[in-house]
Amino acid sequence: MKMITVIGSMNMDLVVDTSRVPENGETILGNSFYTFPGGKGANQAVAAARLGGDVHMIACVGNDGFGTELTRNLHEEGVDTANVSYSSEKSTGIANIILSEKDNRIIVVPGANYELTPQMIEGLRDIIKMSNVVVMQLEILPETVKAVLKFCDELTIPVVMDPAPAKYFEVDMISSIRYITPNQYECEQLFGLDLDEALEMYPNQLIVTLGKDGVRYFDGEKHIHVEAIQTNAVDTTGAGDTFNGALAYAISHQYALYDAVKFANAASSLSVEKLGAQSGMPTKEEVEARLAR
Ligand SMILES: Nc1ncnc2c1ncn2[C@@H]1O[C@H](COP(=O)(O)OP(=O)(O)OP(=O)(O)O)[C@@H](O)[C@H]1O
Ligand SMILES: [Mg+2]
């Protein structure tokens, strides 16, 4: 039994590329528009499923076209979507991303993601019970995250937590989390400590991703630094999501922590080679080939 359950967000990313951002009251013509399936929950589910994981998604979308499309996308990736529910109250979550020369402006509307309630988690206990890893992020209601943590704590199911967006993290969550994977900025926001101090405070639990500098954690005796694998990065969006999905896959397959981190580090180095969060997520064969290089 190696089931991975992801409890998190599903969003449609709506990307507008424009030469400049309009002034208040002004209308301009943009250059292009794309939609991409996203949301950290869905991205991490896809990352684990590409690797061959048995992945189950618990999420909430709207009763609308985006909701259907996102669910179909997950299903096509091999993720079990039987417990993706449809809200009749709120529309599917979206991220409105405006790419202009000088900056990126992003508006996230959580919509149906915030309709996944602690009561619904209560009703899904039998599914969660079958998991040997639960993966979460902070794009759903904090009450729901806490309900899952409490339940997983009782059943000693390991939780992998990507604490993003970091402002929704609450320090008392930490005791119920097996592995927490902030990037460097999130780590500072979470603990208000410098990196070494934070790592030493949470040995074999806090795993900090450092972009092109790789990954660090503290094993209780010494600092471990897994260097990033040098590659030609085209788009680093989704690197963190690939890292978490791959870490969950490795943990669910009983890899030792060091091997799991090396595996996730190699998987995410492959993900940055292609445009889009999900398109570059590798298969297990691709990760193993890279590790053997
Ligand atoms: N340029 C790169 N080359 C190789 N590996 C990379 C590169 N960027 C990221 N990675 C890998 O991806 C992991 C996660 O990246 P990063 O620390 O940027 O996460 P993040 O800031 O959470 O990203 P995201 O925006 O996807 O949430 C890194 O620890 C590293 O293993
Ligand atoms: Mg991240």
XYZ file of C-alpha atoms and ligand atoms in Angstrom:
325
model
C 0.000 0.000 0.000
C 1.675 3.174 -1.206
C -1.190 5.603 -1.655
C -0.390 9.312 -1.721
C -3.278 11.631 -0.903
C -2.983 15.273 -1.908
C -5.385 17.595 -0.112
C -5.136 20.993 -1.737
C -5.928 23.511 -4.391
C -6.938 23.224 -8.017
C -6.758 26.462 -10.026
C -6.953 27.512 -13.628
C -4.051 29.851 -14.391
C -5.163 32.624 -16.747
C -2.073 34.192 -18.232
C -2.144 37.496 -20.116
C 1.029 38.667 -21.793
C 1.072 42.428 -22.364
C 3.666 45.065 -23.263
C 2.450 47.259 -20.423
C -0.211 47.304 -17.705
C -3.208 49.605 -18.375
C -3.793 52.751 -16.312
C -6.941 53.025 -14.234
C -9.907 53.303 -16.645
C -7.784 52.527 -19.713
C -8.267 49.654 -22.174
C -5.306 48.309 -24.111
C -4.631 45.325 -26.391
C -2.548 42.536 -24.909
C -0.189 40.262 -26.856
C -1.457 36.798 -25.952
C -3.581 34.748 -23.562
C -3.090 31.186 -22.312
C -4.802 28.952 -19.777
C -2.826 26.353 -17.814
C -4.066 23.880 -15.195
C -2.481 24.849 -11.888
C -2.894 25.249 -8.155
C -0.168 23.863 -5.913
C -2.323 20.897 -4.895
C -3.029 19.777 -8.442
C 0.560 20.425 -9.543
C 1.988 18.292 -6.746
C -0.512 15.536 -7.494
C 0.560 15.505 -11.148
C 4.246 15.473 -10.172
C 3.752 12.372 -7.995
C 1.531 10.640 -10.578
C 4.033 11.173 -13.450
C 6.581 9.326 -11.336
C 4.182 6.392 -11.115
C 2.673 7.189 -7.715
C -0.790 5.968 -6.739
C -2.214 9.457 -6.165
C -5.582 10.418 -4.790
C -6.791 14.048 -4.909
C -9.078 15.644 -2.353
C -10.143 19.097 -3.526
C -13.069 21.281 -4.437
C -13.750 22.986 -7.773
C -16.705 24.990 -9.034
C -19.606 23.560 -10.972
C -18.296 25.172 -14.160
C -16.190 24.583 -17.250
C -12.840 25.185 -15.545
C -13.767 22.723 -12.793
C -14.560 20.013 -15.328
C -11.425 20.741 -17.333
C -9.108 20.672 -14.309
C -10.611 17.421 -13.064
C -10.273 15.844 -16.510
C -6.639 16.974 -16.687
C -5.855 15.286 -13.348
C -7.690 12.149 -14.398
C -5.713 11.989 -17.640
C -2.527 12.248 -15.588
C -3.608 9.142 -13.714
C -4.727 10.865 -10.512
C -7.807 9.417 -8.796
C -10.375 12.251 -8.830
C -13.305 10.425 -7.180
C -13.064 12.829 -4.236
C -12.827 16.073 -6.137
C -16.103 17.721 -5.190
C -18.072 20.374 -7.030
C -19.303 23.488 -5.256
C -22.538 25.056 -6.390
C -21.721 28.190 -4.371
C -18.323 29.275 -5.661
C -16.569 29.184 -9.011
C -13.371 27.244 -9.639
C -10.242 28.872 -8.207
C -8.202 30.930 -10.629
C -4.902 32.753 -10.745
C -5.007 35.818 -12.965
C -1.419 36.311 -14.072
C -0.418 39.461 -15.935
C 3.016 39.188 -17.479
C 4.437 42.511 -18.578
C 7.952 43.593 -19.372
C 8.695 45.037 -15.965
C 6.796 42.773 -13.628
C 4.353 39.966 -13.005
C 1.067 40.823 -11.311
C -0.936 37.947 -9.927
C -4.415 37.888 -8.433
C -5.526 34.572 -6.949
C -9.231 34.008 -6.352
C -9.512 30.869 -4.170
C -13.219 30.395 -4.992
C -14.221 26.764 -4.545
C -10.859 25.880 -2.946
C -12.198 27.541 0.218
C -15.330 25.372 0.094
C -13.342 22.294 1.146
C -14.361 22.208 4.798
C -13.275 20.308 7.926
C -16.691 18.568 7.773
C -15.865 17.216 4.307
C -12.526 15.937 5.640
C -14.459 14.201 8.403
C -16.485 12.383 5.736
C -13.295 11.290 3.911
C -11.511 9.759 6.893
C -11.736 6.265 5.415
C -9.898 7.403 2.272
C -7.276 9.377 4.164
C -6.709 6.370 6.428
C -5.540 4.311 3.440
C -2.778 6.795 2.561
C 0.789 6.282 3.555
C 1.644 9.921 2.828
C -0.574 13.007 2.856
C 0.565 16.099 0.954
C -0.715 19.607 1.695
C -0.054 23.273 0.932
C -1.751 26.413 2.261
C -4.057 27.320 -0.613
C -7.097 25.863 1.171
C -8.779 26.937 4.435
C -6.431 26.834 7.460
C -9.239 25.095 9.441
C -9.266 22.331 6.869
C -5.472 22.009 6.966
C -5.638 21.748 10.763
C -8.395 19.130 10.653
C -6.250 16.991 8.329
C -3.154 17.458 10.496
C -5.033 16.382 13.607
C -6.389 13.287 11.926
C -3.022 12.313 10.407
C -1.377 12.841 13.785
C -3.822 10.427 15.426
C -3.155 7.812 12.752
C 0.602 8.575 12.471
C 0.314 9.204 8.738
C 3.309 11.296 7.612
C 2.399 14.707 6.188
C 4.543 16.525 3.630
C 3.726 20.242 3.869
C 4.652 22.930 1.375
C 3.991 25.994 3.558
C 2.980 28.331 0.754
C 1.644 30.976 0.825
C 3.691 31.270 4.013
C 1.441 33.860 5.654
C -1.189 31.173 6.293
C 1.203 28.991 8.267
C 0.637 28.708 12.017
C 3.569 27.631 14.165
C 1.517 25.089 16.144
C 0.996 23.124 12.918
C 4.648 22.069 12.966
C 4.345 19.257 15.501
C 1.957 17.321 13.225
C 4.105 17.704 10.095
C 6.736 15.098 9.153
C 8.456 17.137 6.430
C 8.041 20.856 5.800
C 9.550 22.244 2.598
C 9.665 26.048 2.440
C 11.918 27.875 0.030
C 14.498 30.181 1.610
C 12.211 33.239 1.753
C 9.303 31.282 3.175
C 11.600 29.732 5.772
C 12.578 33.134 7.067
C 8.949 34.281 7.113
C 7.893 31.137 8.986
C 10.500 30.992 11.716
C 12.126 34.438 11.742
C 15.515 32.761 12.191
C 18.539 32.624 9.991
C 18.757 29.531 7.841
C 21.284 27.553 9.910
C 19.399 28.200 13.143
C 16.062 27.204 11.664
C 17.521 24.000 10.192
C 19.093 23.030 13.512
C 15.820 23.624 15.317
C 13.957 21.082 13.156
C 16.368 18.239 12.319
C 15.213 15.779 9.639
C 11.961 17.722 9.402
C 12.709 21.111 7.860
C 13.869 20.803 4.266
C 14.645 24.139 2.645
C 14.745 24.486 -1.134
C 17.214 27.033 -2.477
C 16.346 27.226 -6.181
C 19.489 26.805 -8.296
C 21.482 26.247 -5.095
C 19.702 23.001 -4.309
C 18.344 21.830 -0.968
C 19.439 21.856 2.671
C 18.423 20.121 5.883
C 20.053 19.228 9.194
C 20.328 15.540 10.086
C 20.722 16.039 13.840
C 24.536 15.984 13.678
C 25.536 17.775 10.531
C 24.195 20.061 7.834
C 23.316 18.302 4.592
C 23.495 20.271 1.356
C 22.304 18.564 -1.818
C 23.521 20.705 -4.714
C 21.094 21.445 -7.536
C 21.795 19.579 -10.738
C 23.152 22.067 -13.268
C 20.803 22.484 -16.162
C 19.509 24.986 -18.673
C 16.514 26.478 -16.825
C 13.780 27.709 -19.149
C 10.952 28.199 -16.631
C 11.281 27.571 -12.905
C 7.527 27.807 -12.220
C 6.484 24.578 -10.574
C 9.986 23.570 -9.478
C 8.811 23.592 -5.873
C 5.681 21.633 -6.778
C 7.735 18.989 -8.570
C 10.040 18.806 -5.560
C 7.134 18.155 -3.178
C 5.385 15.627 -5.420
C 8.643 13.740 -5.903
C 9.524 13.872 -2.202
C 6.096 12.436 -1.373
C 6.585 9.701 -3.959
C 9.955 8.758 -2.504
C 8.724 8.833 1.102
C 5.743 6.662 0.180
C 8.237 4.177 -1.303
C 10.264 4.133 1.944
C 13.343 5.920 0.600
C 15.665 7.155 3.339
C 15.430 10.939 3.737
C 18.751 11.654 2.005
C 17.801 9.513 -0.991
C 14.331 11.060 -1.104
C 15.822 14.572 -1.168
C 18.293 13.590 -3.900
C 15.454 12.087 -5.927
C 13.249 15.191 -5.538
C 16.196 17.471 -6.347
C 16.820 15.577 -9.593
C 13.103 15.542 -10.484
C 12.768 19.291 -10.022
C 15.911 19.999 -12.061
C 14.160 18.256 -14.969
C 10.972 20.264 -14.447
C 12.684 23.621 -15.038
C 13.747 22.613 -18.539
C 10.262 23.139 -20.024
C 7.752 26.001 -20.071
C 4.758 25.675 -17.730
C 4.438 24.159 -14.277
C 3.161 20.704 -15.228
C 4.652 20.164 -18.700
C 8.211 19.568 -17.476
C 7.373 17.137 -14.668
C 9.431 13.982 -15.283
C 8.770 10.243 -15.204
C 10.644 7.980 -12.809
C 12.878 6.690 -15.637
C 13.913 10.243 -16.471
C 14.789 10.977 -12.846
C 16.776 7.773 -12.488
C 18.668 8.483 -15.698
C 19.591 11.906 -14.355
C 20.666 10.512 -11.001
C 22.894 8.000 -12.764
C 24.655 10.684 -14.828
N 17.685 26.552 -11.991
C 17.565 25.344 -11.403
N 18.391 24.336 -11.775
C 18.288 23.119 -11.187
N 17.388 22.824 -10.226
C 16.537 23.791 -9.829
C 16.574 25.103 -10.392
N 15.610 25.846 -9.797
C 15.001 25.036 -8.912
N 15.557 23.802 -8.913
C 15.195 22.658 -8.066
O 13.861 22.844 -7.627
C 13.830 22.922 -6.194
C 12.736 23.877 -5.787
O 13.004 25.158 -6.319
P 12.764 26.514 -5.498
O 13.601 26.511 -4.278
O 12.920 27.626 -6.456
O 11.236 26.331 -5.069
P 10.061 27.391 -4.945
O 10.630 28.761 -4.736
O 9.157 26.872 -3.930
O 9.417 27.289 -6.369
P 7.884 27.444 -6.775
O 7.801 28.825 -7.324
O 7.702 26.383 -7.832
O 7.047 27.216 -5.576
C 15.234 23.352 -5.799
O 15.521 22.978 -4.469
C 16.066 22.586 -6.815
O 16.193 21.236 -6.425
Mg 7.146 26.916 -3.533
